[in-house]
Coordinates of N, CA, C and O in Angstrom, one line a residue:
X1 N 120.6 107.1 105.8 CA 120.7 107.9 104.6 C 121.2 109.3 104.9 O 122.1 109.9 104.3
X2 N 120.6 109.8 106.0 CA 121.2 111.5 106.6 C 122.6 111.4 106.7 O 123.2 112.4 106.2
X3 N 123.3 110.0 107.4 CA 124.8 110.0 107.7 C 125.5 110.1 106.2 O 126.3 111.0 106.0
X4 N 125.1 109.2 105.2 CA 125.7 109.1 103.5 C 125.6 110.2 103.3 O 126.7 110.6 102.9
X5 N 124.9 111.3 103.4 CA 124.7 112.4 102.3 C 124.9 113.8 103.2 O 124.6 115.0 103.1
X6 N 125.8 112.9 104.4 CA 126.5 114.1 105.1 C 125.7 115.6 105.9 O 126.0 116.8 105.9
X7 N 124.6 114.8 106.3 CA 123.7 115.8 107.3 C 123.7 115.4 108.6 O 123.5 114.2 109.0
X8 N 124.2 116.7 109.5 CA 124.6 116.5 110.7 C 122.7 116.1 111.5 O 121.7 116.5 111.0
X9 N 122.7 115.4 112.6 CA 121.5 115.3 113.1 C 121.5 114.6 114.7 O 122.5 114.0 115.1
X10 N 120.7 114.7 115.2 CA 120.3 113.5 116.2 C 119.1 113.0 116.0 O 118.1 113.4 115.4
X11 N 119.3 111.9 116.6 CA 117.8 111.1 116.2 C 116.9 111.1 117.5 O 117.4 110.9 118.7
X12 N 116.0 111.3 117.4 CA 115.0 111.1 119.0 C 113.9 110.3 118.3 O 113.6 110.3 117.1
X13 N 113.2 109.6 119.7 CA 112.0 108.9 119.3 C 110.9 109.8 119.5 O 110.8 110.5 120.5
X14 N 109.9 109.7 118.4 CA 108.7 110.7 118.5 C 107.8 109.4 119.2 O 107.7 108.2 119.0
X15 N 107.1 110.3 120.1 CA 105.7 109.8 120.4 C 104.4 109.9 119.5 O 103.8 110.9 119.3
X16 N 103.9 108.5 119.1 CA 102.9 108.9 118.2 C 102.6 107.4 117.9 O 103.3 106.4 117.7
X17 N 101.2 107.6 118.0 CA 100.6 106.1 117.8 C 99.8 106.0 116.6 O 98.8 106.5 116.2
X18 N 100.9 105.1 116.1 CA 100.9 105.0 114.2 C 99.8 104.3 114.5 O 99.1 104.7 113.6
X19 N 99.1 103.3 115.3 CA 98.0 102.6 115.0 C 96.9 103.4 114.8 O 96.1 103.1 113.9
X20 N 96.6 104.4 115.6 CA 95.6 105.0 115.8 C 95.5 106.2 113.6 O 94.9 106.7 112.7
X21 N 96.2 106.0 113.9 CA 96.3 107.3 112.7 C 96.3 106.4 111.9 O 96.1 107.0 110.8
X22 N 96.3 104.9 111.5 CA 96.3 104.0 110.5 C 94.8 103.3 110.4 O 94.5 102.7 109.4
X23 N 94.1 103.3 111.3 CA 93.2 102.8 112.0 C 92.1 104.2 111.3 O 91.0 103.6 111.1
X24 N 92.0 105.4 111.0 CA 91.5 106.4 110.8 C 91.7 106.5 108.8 O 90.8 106.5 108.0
X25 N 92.9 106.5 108.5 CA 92.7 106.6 107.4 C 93.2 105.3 106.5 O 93.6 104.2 107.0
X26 N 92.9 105.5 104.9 CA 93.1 104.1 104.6 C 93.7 104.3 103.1 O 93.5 103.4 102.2
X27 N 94.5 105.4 102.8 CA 94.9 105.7 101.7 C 96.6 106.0 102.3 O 96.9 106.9 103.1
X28 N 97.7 104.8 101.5 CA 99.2 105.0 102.0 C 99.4 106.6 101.8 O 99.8 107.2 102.8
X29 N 99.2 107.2 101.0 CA 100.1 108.6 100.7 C 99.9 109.4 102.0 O 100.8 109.9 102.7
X30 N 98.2 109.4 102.3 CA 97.9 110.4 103.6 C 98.6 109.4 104.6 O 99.5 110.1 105.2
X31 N 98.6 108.2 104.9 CA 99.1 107.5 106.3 C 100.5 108.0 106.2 O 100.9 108.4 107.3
X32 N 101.3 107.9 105.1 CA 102.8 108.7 105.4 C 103.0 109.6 105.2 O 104.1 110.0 105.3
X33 N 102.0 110.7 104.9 CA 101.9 112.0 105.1 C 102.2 112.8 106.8 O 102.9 113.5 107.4
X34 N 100.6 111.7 106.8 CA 100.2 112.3 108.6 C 101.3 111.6 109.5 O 101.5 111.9 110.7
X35 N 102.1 110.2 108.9 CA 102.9 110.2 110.1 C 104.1 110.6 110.3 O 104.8 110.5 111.3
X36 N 104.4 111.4 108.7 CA 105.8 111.8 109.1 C 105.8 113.3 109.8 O 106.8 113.9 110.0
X37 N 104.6 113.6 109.9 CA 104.0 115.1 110.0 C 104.0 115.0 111.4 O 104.6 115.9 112.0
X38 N 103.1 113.7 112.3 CA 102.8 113.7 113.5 C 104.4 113.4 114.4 O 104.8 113.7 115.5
X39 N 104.8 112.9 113.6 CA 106.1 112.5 114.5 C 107.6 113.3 114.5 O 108.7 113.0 115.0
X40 N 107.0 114.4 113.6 CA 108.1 115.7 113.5 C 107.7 116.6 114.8 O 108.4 117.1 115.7
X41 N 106.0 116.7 114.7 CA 105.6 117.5 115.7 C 105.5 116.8 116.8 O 105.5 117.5 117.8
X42 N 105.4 115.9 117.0 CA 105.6 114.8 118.8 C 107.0 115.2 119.3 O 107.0 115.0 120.5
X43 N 108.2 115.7 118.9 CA 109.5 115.5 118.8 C 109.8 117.0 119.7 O 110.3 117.1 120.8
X44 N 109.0 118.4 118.5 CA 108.5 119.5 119.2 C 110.3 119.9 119.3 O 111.3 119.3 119.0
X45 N 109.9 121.4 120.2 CA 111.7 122.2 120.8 C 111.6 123.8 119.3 O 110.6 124.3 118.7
X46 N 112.6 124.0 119.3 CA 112.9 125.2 118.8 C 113.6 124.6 117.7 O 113.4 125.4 116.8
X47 N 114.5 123.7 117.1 CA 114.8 122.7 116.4 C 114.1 122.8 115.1 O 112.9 123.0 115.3
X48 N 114.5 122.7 113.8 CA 114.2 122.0 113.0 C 114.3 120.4 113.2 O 115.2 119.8 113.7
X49 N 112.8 120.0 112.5 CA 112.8 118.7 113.4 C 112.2 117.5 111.9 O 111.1 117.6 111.3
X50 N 113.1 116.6 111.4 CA 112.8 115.6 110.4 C 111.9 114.4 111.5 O 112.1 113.8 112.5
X51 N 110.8 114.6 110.0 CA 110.0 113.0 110.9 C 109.7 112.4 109.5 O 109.8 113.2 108.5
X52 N 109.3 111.0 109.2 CA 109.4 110.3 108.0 C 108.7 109.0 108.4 O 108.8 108.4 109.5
X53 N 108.0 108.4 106.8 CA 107.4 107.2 107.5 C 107.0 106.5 106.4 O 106.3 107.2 105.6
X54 N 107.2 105.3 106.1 CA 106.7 104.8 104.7 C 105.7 103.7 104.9 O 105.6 103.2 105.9
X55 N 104.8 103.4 104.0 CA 103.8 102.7 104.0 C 103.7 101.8 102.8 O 103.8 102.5 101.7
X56 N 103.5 100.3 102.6 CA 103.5 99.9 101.8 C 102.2 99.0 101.1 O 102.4 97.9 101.6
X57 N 101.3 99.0 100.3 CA 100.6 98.2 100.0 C 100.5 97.3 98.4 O 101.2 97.2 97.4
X58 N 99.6 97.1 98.7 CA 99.8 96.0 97.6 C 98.4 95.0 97.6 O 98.0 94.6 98.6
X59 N 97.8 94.7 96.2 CA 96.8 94.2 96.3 C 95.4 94.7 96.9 O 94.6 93.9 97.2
X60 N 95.2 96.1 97.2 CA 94.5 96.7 97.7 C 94.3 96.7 99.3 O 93.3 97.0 100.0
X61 N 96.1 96.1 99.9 CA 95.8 96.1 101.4 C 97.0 96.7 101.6 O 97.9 96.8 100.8
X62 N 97.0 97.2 102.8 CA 98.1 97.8 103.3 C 98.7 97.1 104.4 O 98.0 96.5 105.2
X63 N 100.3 97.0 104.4 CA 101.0 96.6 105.4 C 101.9 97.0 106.2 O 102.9 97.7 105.8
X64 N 101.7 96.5 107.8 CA 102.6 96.7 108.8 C 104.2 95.6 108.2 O 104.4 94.7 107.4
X65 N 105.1 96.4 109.3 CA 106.1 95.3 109.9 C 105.7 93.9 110.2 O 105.0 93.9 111.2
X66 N 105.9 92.9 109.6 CA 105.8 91.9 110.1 C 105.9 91.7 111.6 O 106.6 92.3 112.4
X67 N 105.1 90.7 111.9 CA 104.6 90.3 113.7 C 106.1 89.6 114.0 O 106.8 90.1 114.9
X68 N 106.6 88.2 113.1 CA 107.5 87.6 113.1 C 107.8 86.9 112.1 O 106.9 86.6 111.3
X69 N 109.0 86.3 112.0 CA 109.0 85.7 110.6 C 108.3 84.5 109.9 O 108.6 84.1 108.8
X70 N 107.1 83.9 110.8 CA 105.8 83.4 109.9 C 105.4 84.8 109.0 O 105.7 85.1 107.9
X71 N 104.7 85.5 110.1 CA 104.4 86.9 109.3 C 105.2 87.0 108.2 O 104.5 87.2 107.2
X72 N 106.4 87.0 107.9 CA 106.9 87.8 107.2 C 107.1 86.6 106.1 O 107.7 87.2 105.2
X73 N 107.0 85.6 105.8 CA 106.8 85.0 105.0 C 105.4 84.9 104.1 O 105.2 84.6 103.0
X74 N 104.6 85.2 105.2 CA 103.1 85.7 104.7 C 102.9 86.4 103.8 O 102.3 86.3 102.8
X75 N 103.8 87.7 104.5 CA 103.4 88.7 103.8 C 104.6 88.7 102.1 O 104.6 89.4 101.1
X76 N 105.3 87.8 102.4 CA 105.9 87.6 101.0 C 105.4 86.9 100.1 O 105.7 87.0 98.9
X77 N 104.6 85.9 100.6 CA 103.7 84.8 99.9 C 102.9 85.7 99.1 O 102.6 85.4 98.0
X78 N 102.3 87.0 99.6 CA 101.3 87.6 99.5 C 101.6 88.4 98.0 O 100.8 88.6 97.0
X79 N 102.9 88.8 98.3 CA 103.6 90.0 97.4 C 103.7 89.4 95.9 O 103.6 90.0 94.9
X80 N 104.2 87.6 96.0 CA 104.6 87.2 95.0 C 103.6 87.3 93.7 O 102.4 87.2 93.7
X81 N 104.3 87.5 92.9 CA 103.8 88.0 91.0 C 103.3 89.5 91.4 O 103.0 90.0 90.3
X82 N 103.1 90.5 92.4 CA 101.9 91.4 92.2 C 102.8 92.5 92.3 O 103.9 92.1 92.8
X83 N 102.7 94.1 91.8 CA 102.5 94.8 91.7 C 103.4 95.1 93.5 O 103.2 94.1 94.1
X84 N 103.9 95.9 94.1 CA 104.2 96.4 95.5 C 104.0 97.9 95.0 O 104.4 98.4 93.9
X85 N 103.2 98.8 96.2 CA 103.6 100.3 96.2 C 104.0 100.9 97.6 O 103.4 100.9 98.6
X86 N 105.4 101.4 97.2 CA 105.9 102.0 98.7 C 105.7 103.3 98.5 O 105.5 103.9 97.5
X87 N 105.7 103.7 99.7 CA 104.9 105.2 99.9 C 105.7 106.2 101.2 O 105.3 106.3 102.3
X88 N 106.6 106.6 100.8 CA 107.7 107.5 101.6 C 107.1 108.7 101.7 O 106.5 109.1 100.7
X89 N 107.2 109.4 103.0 CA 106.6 110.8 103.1 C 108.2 111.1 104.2 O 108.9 110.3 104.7
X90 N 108.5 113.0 104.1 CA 109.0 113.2 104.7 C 108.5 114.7 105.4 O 108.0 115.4 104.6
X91 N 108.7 115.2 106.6 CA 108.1 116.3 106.8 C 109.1 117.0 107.7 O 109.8 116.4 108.5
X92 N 109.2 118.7 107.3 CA 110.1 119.7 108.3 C 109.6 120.6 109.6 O 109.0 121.7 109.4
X93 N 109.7 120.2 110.4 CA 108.9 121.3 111.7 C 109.5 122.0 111.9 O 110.6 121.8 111.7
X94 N 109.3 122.9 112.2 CA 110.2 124.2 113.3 C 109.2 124.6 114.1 O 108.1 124.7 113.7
X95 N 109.6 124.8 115.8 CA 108.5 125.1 116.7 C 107.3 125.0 116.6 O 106.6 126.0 116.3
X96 N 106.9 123.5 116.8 CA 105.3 122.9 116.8 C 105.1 123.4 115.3 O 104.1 124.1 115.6
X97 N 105.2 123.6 114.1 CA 104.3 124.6 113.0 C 105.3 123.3 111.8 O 106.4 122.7 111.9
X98 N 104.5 123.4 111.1 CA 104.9 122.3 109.8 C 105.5 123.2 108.9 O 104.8 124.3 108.9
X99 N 106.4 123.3 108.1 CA 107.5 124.3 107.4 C 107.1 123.5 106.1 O 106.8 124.2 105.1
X100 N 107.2 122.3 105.9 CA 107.6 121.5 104.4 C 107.1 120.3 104.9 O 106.9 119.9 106.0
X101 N 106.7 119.4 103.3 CA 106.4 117.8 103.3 C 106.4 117.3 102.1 O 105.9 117.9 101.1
X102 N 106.8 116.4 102.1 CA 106.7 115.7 100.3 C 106.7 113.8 100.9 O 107.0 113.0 101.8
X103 N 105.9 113.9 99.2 CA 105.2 112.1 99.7 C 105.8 111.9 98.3 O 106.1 112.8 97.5
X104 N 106.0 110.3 98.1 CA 106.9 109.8 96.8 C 105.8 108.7 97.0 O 104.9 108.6 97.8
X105 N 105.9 108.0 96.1 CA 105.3 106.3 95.7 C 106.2 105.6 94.8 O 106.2 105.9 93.7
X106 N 106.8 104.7 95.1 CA 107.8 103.4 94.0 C 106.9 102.8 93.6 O 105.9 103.2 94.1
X107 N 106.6 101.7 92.7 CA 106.1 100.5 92.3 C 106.9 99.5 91.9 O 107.3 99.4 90.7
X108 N 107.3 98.4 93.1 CA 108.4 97.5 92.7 C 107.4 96.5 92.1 O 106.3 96.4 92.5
X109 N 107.8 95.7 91.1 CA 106.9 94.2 90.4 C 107.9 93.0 91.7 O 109.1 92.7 91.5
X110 N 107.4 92.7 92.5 CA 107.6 91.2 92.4 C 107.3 89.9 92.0 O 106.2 89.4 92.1
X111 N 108.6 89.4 91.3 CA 108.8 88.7 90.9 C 108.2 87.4 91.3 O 108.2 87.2 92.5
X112 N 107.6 86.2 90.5 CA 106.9 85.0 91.5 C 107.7 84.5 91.9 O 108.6 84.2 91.1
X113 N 107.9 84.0 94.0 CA 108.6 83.5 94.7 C 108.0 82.0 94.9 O 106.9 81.6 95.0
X114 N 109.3 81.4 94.8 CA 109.0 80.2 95.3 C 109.1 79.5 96.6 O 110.1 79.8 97.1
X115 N 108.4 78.8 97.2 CA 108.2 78.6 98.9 C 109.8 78.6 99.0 O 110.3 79.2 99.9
X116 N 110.5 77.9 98.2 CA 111.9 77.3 98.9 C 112.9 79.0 98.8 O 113.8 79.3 99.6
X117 N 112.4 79.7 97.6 CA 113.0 81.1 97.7 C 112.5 81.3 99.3 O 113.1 80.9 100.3
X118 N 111.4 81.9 99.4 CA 111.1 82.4 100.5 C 111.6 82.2 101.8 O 111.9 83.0 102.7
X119 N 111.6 80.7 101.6 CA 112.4 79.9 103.3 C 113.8 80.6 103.1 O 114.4 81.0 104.1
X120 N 114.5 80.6 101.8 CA 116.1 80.6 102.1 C 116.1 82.3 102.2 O 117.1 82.7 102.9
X121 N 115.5 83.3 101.8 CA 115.6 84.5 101.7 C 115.4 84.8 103.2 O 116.3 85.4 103.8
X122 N 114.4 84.5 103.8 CA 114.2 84.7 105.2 C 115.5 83.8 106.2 O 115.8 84.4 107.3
X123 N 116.2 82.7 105.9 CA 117.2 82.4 106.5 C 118.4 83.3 106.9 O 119.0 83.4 108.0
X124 N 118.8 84.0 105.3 CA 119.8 84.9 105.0 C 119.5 86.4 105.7 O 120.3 87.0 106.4
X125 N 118.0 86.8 105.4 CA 117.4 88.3 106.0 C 117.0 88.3 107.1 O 116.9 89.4 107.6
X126 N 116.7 87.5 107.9 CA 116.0 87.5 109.1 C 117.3 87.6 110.4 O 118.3 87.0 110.3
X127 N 116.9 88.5 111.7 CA 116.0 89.0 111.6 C 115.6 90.6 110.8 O 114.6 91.3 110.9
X128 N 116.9 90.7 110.2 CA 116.9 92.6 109.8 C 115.8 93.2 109.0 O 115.6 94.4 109.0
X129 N 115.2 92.1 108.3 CA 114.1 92.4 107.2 C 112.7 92.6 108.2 O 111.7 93.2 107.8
X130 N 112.8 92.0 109.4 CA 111.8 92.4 110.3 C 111.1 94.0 110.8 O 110.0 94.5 111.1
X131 N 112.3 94.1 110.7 CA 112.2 95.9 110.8 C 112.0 96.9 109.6 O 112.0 98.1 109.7
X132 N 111.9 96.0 108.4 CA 110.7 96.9 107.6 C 109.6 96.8 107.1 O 108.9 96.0 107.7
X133 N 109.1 97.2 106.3 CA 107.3 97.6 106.2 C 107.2 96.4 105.0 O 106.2 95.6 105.0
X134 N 108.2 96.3 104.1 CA 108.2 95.7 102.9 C 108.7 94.3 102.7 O 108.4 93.5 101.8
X135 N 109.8 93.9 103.9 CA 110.3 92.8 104.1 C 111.0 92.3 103.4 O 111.0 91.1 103.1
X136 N 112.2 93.8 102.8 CA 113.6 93.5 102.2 C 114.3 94.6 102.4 O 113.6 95.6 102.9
X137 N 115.6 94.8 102.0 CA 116.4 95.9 102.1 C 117.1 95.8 100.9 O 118.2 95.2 100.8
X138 N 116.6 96.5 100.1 CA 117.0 96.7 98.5 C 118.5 96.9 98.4 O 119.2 96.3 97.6
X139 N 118.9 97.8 99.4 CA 120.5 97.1 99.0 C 121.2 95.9 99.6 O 122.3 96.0 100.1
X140 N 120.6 94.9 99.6 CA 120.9 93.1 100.3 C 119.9 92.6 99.5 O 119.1 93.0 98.6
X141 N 120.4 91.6 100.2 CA 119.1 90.5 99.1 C 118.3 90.9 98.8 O 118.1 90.8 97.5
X142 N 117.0 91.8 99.6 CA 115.9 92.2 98.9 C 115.7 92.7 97.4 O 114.7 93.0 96.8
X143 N 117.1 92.6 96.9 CA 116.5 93.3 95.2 C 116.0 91.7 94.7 O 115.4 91.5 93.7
X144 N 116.5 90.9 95.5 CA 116.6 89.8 94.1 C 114.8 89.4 93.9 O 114.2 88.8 93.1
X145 N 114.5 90.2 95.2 CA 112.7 90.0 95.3 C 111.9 90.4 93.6 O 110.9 89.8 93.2
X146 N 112.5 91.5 92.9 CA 111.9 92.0 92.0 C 112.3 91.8 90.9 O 113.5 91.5 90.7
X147 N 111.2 91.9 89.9 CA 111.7 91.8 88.4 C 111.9 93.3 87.6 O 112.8 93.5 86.8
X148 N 111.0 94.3 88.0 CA 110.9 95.4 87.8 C 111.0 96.4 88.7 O 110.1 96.0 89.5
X149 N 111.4 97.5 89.3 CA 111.2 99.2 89.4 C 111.2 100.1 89.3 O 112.2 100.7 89.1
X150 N 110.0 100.8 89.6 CA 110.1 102.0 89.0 C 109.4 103.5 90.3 O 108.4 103.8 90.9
X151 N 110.7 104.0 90.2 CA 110.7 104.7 91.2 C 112.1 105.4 91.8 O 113.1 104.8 91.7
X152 N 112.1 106.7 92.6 CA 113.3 106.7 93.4 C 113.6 105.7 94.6 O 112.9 105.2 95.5
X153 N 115.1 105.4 94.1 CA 116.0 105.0 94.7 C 115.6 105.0 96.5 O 115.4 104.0 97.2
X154 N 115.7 106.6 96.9 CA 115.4 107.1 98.5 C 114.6 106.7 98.9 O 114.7 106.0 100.0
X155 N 113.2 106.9 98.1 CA 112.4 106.5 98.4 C 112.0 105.4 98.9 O 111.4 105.3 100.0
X156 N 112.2 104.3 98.1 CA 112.0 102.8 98.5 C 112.9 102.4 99.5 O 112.6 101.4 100.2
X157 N 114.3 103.1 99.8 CA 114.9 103.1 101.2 C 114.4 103.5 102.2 O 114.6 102.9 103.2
X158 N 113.3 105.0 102.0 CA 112.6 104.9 103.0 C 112.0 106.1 103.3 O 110.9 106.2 103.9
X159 N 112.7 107.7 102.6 CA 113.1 108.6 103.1 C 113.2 109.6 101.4 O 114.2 110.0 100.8
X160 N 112.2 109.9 101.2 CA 112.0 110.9 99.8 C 113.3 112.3 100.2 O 113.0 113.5 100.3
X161 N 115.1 111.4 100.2 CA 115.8 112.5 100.1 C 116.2 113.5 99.5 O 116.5 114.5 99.9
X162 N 116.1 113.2 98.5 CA 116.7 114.4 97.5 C 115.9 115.9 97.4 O 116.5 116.9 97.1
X163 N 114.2 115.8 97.7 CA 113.3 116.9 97.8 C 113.6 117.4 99.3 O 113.6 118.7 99.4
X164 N 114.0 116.3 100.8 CA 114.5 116.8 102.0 C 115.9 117.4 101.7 O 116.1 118.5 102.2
X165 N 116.8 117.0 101.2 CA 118.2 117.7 101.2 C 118.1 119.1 100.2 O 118.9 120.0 100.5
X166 N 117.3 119.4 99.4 CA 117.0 120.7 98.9 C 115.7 121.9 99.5 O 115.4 123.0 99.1
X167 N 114.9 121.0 100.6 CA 114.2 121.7 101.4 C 115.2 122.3 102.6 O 115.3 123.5 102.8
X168 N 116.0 121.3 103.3 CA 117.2 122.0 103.8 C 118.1 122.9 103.5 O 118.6 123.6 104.4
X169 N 118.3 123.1 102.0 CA 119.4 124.2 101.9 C 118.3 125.0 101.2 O 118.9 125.9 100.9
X170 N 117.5 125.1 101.0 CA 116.2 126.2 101.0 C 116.4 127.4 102.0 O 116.3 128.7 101.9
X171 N 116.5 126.5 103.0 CA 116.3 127.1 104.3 C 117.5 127.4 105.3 O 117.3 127.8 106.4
X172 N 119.2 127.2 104.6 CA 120.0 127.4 104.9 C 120.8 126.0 105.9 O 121.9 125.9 106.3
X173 N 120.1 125.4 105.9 CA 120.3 124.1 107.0 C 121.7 123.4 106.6 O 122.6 123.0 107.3
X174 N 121.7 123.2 105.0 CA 122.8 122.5 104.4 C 123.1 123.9 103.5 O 122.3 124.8 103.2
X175 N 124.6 123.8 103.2 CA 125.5 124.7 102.1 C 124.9 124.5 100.5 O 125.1 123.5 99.8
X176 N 124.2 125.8 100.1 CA 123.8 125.2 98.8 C 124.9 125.1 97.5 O 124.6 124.5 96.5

């Protein structure tokens, strides 16, 4: 999303053990609050530093990345007819100190899947869908998952940008 909307960056891996901070609290907004917060500050330097992290539940449970694609058929079995809420947080550091953060929530409806949907959607997505929280990528197949949503766009990609690209030129980072 940084590269589309034309923000220069590098990416580094933050150190931060999402289990432990998911393990403690149990409400999505704070878990993508605190991790996009902890992994801006794990990252650290004199730098403005983006960290971000989405969480998704549903049904009163919250979900990881799938383990593998049993998992991830599970967790779509799971999803079918109900309600999904994705929960994008993004956060700005400057030397160790938190500058900015904003938390979004979508609510996609999925639509009821049928086992043989499931098998062929996971044929076509797998393994790329493994690597998210929700187990589609809304611009590929994954839209065909829903009947309804409602919400930003960014968000459910991953990354509450539009409030980060005007926290950046706030702060001179981008040309306003």
């Amino acid at each position: 999303m940084l590269d589309a909307a034309g923000v220069d960056y590098r990416s580094m891996r933050p150190d931060v053990d999402e289990g432990a901070v998911k393990v403690r609290l149990s409400e999505a907004a704070r878990i993508a609050t605190e991790l996009s917060e902890a992994k801006a500050l794990s990252v650290g330097g004199d730098d403005w530093v983006i960290g971000s992290d989405s969480v998704v539940s549903c049904g009163g449970r919250l979900f990881d990345k799938p383990r593998d694609r049993q998992n991830a058929a599970e967790h779509l079995t799971f999803f079918s007819g109900k309600e999904m809420q994705l929960t994008s947080a993004a956060a700005l550091v400057r030397r160790g100190k938190l500058d900015w953060g904003h938390v979004d929530t979508a609510r996609l409806q999925v639509r009821n899947l049928s086992a043989a949907f499931i098998g062929d959607y996971l044929d076509a997505e797998w393994p790329e869908v493994g690597y998210t929280v929700g187990v589609f990528r809304l611009e590929a197949r994954g839209v065909q998952l829903f009947e309804a949503i409602d919400g930003d766009h960014f968000t459910i990609l991953g990354m509450p940008l539009l409030p980060l690209l005007g926290a950046l030129r706030d702060r001179g980072l981008l040309p306003a």
